[in-house]
mmCIF file of C-alpha atoms in Angstrom:
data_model
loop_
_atom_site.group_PDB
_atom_site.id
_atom_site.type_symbol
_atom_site.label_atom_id
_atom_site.label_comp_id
_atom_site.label_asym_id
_atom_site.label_seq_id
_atom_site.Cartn_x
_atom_site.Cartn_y
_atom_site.Cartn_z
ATOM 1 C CA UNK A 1 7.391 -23.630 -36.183
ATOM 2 C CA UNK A 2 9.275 -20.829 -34.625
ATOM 3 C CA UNK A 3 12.228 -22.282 -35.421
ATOM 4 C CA UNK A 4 11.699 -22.946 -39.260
ATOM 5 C CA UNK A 5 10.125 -19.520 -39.207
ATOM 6 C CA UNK A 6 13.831 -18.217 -38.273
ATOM 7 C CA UNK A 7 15.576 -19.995 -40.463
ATOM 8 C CA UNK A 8 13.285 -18.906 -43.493
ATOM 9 C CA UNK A 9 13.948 -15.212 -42.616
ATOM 10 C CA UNK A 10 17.906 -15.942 -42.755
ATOM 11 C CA UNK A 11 17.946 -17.750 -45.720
ATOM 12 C CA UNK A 12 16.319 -14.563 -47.360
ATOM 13 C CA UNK A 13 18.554 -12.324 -45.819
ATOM 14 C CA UNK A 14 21.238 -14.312 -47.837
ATOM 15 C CA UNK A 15 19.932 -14.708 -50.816
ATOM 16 C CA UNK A 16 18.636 -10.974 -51.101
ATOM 17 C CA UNK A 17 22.160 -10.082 -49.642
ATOM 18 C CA UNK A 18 23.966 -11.724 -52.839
ATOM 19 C CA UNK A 19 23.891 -9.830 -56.035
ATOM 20 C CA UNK A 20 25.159 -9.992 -59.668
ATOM 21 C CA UNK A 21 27.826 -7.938 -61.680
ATOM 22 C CA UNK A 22 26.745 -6.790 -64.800
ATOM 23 C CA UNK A 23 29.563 -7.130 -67.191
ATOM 24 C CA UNK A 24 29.165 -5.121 -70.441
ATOM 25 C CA UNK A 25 31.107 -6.170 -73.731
ATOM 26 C CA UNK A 26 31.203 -3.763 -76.710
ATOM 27 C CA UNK A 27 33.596 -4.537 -79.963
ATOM 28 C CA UNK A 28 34.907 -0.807 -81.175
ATOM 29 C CA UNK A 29 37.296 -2.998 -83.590
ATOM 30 C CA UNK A 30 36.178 -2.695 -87.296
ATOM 31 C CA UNK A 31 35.793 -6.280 -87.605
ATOM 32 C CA UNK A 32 33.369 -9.329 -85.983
ATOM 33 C CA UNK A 33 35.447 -10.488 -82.174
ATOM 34 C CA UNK A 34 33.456 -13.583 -80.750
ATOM 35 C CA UNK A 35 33.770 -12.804 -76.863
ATOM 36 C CA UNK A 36 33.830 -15.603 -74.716
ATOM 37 C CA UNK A 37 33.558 -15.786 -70.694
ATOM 38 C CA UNK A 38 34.141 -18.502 -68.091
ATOM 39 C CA UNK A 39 32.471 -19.370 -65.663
ATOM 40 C CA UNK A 40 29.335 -17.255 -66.715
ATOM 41 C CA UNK A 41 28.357 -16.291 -69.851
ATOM 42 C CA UNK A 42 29.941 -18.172 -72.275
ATOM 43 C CA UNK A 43 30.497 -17.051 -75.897
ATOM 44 C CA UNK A 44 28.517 -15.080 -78.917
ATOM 45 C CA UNK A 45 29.343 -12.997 -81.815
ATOM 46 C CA UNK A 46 29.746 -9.164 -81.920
ATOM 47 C CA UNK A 47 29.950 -6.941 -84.723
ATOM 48 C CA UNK A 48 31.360 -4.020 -84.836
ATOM 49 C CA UNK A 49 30.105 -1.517 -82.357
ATOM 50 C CA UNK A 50 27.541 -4.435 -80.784
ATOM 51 C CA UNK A 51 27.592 -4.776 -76.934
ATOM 52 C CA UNK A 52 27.099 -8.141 -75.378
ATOM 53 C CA UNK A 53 25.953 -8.039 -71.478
ATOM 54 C CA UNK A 54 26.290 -11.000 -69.009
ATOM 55 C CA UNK A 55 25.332 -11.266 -65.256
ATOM 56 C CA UNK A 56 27.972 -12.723 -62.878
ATOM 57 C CA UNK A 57 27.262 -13.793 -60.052
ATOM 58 C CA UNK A 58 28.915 -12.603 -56.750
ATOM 59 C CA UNK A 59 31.372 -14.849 -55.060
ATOM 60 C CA UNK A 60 32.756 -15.553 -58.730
ATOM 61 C CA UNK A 61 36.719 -16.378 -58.714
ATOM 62 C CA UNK A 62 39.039 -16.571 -61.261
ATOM 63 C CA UNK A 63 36.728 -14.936 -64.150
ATOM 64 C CA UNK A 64 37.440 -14.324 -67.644
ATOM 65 C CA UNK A 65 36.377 -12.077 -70.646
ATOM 66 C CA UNK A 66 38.521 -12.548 -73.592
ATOM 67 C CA UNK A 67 38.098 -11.615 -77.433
ATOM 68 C CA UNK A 68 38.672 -14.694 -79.798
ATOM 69 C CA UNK A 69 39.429 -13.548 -83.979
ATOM 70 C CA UNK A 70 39.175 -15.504 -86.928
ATOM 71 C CA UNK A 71 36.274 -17.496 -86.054
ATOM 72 C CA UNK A 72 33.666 -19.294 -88.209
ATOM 73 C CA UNK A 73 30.661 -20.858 -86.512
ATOM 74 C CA UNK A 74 28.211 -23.296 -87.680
ATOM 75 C CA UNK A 75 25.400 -23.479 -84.833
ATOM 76 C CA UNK A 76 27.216 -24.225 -81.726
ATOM 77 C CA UNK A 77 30.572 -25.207 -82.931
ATOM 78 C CA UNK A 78 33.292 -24.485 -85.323
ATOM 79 C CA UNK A 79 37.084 -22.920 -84.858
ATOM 80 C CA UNK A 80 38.704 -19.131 -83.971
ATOM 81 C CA UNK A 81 42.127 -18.266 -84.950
ATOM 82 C CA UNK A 82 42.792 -16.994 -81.473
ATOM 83 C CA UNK A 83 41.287 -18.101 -78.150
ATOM 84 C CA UNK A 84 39.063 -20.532 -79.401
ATOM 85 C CA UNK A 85 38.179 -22.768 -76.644
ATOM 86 C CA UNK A 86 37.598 -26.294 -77.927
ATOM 87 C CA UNK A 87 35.832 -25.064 -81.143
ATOM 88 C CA UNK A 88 32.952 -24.142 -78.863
ATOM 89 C CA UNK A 89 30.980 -21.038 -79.230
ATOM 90 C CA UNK A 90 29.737 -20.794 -75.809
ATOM 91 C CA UNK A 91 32.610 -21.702 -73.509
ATOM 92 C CA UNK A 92 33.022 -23.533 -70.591
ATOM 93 C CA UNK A 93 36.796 -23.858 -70.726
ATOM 94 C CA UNK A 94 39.541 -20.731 -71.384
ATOM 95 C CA UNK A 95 40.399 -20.295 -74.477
ATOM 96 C CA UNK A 96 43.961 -21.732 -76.123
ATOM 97 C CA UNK A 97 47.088 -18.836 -76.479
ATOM 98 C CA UNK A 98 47.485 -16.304 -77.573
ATOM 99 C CA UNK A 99 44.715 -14.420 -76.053
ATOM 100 C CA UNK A 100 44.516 -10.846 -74.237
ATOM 101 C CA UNK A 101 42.627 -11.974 -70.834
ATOM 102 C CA UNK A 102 40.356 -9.482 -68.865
ATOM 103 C CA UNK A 103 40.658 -11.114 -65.154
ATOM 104 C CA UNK A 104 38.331 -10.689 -61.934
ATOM 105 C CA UNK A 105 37.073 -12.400 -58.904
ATOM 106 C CA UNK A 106 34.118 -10.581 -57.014
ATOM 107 C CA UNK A 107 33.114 -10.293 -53.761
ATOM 108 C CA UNK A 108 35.701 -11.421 -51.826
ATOM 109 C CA UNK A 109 36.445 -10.306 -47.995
ATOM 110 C CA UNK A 110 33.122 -10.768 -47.178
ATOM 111 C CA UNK A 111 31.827 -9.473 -50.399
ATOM 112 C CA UNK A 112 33.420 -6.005 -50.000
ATOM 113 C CA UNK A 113 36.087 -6.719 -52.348
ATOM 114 C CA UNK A 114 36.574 -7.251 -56.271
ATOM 115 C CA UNK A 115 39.703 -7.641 -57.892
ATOM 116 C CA UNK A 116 40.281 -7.483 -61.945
ATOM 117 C CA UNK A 117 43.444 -6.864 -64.336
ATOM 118 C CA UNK A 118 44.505 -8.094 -67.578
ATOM 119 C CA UNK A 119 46.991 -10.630 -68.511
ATOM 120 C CA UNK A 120 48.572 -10.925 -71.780
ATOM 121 C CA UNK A 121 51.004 -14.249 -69.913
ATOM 122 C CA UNK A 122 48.730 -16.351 -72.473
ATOM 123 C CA UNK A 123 49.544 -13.944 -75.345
ATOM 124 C CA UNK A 124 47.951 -11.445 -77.110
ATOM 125 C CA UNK A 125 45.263 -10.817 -79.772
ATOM 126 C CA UNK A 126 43.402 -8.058 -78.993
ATOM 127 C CA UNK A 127 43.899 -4.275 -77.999
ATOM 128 C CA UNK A 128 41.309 -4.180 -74.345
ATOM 129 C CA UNK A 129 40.124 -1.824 -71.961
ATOM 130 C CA UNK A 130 38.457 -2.995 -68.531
ATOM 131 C CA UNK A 131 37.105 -0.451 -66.173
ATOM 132 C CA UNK A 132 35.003 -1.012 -62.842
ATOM 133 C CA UNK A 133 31.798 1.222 -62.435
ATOM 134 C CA UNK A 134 33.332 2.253 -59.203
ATOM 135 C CA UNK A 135 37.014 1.475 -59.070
ATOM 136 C CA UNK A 136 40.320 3.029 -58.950
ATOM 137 C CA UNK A 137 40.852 3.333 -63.118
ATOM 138 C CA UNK A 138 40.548 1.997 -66.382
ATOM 139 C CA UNK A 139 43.507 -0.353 -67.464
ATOM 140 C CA UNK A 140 44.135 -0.221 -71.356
ATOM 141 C CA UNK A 141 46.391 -2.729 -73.109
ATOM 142 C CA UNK A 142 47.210 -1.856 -76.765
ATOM 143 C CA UNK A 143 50.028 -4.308 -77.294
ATOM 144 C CA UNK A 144 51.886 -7.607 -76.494
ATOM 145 C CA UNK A 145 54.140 -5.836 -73.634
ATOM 146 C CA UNK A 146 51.029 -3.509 -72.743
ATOM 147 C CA UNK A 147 52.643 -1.998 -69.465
ATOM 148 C CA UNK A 148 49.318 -2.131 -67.242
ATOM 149 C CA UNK A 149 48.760 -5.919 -68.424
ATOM 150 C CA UNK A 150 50.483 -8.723 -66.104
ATOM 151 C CA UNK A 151 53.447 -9.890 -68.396
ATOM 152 C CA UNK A 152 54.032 -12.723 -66.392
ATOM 153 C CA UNK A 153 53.169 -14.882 -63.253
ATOM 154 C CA UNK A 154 54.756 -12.931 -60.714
ATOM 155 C CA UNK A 155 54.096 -9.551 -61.567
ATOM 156 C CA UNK A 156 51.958 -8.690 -58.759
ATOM 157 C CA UNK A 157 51.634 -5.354 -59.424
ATOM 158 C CA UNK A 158 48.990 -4.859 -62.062
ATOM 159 C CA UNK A 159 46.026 -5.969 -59.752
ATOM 160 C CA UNK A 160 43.547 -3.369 -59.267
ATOM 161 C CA UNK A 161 40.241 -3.464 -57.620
ATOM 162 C CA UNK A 162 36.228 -2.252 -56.378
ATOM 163 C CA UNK A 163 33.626 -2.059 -53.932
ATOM 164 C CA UNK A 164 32.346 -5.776 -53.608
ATOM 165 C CA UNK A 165 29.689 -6.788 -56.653
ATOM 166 C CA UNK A 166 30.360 -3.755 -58.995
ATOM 167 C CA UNK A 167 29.313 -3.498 -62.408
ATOM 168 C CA UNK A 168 31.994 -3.733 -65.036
ATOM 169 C CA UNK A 169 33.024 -2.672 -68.838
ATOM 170 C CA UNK A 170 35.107 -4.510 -71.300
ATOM 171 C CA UNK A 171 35.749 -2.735 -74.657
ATOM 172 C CA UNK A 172 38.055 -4.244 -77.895
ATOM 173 C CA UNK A 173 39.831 -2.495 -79.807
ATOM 174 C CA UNK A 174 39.535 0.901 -76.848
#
């Protein structure tokens, strides 16, 4: 009993020891963006100065937040002009070029560590800002050779990052 008792009180430990990063979406563009996120959250609609908020959870690699235009929905499904992702409104797959991506993987080294940029390799649609709560600045990217965006795959000096599990803002159109 001792034993099971042990491993009860570890397992707790670990669980209460993992957190979420709250990742808050807001549209400041003048027109509806459909934001979509893989692996958590998925997709919705956002009108103009509406914020959408989704929980990751830590240990998340290779995250995504990205704006998709031009879209028309009917329930679940339809088609975006830019980053539509299988005509899906909730997406479980990225999102087809061009597309401006916001970039992150949390909670690495042992859950001290986050990393995030933005990548316009893929394209881009969409004038972004992503900030950590905590980190060491906001990165902006107005335009298709947006000098704080990665421009292409070996440009390994854009990545920026946080504390383990911070929380995390993504504004279109900054």
């Amino acid at each position: 009993m001792a034993a099971s008792s042990i491993l009860f009180l570890l397992l707790e430990a670990l669980v209460a020891g993992a957190s979420a990063s709250t990742f808050t979406i807001t549209n400041n563009c003048g027109f509806t963006v459909w934001p979509a996120a893989t692996p958590a959250g998925g997709g919705t609609q956002l009108n103009p100065g509406g914020t959408w908020t989704i929980n990751v959870p830590a240990g998340t690699s290779s995250g995504r937040v990205w704006g998709r235009t031009g879209c028309s929905f009917n329930g679940g499904s339809g088609r975006c002009q830019t980053g539509d992702c299988a005509g899906a409104l909730s997406c479980t797959l990225s999102g087809q070029p061009p597309l401006t991506l916001a970039e992150f993987t949390l909670g690495t080294s042992g859950g001290n560590q986050d990393f995030y940029d933005i990548s316009v390799i893929d394209g881009y649609n969409l004038a972004m800002a992503f900030a950590c709560s905590t980190g060491d600045r906001i990165i902006v990217c107005t335009g298709s050779q947006c000098p704080q965006a990665y421009l292409f795959p070996n440009d390994n000096s854009k990545l920026h990052h946080c504390p383990g599990n911070s929380d995390y803002q993504v504004t279109f159109c900054p």
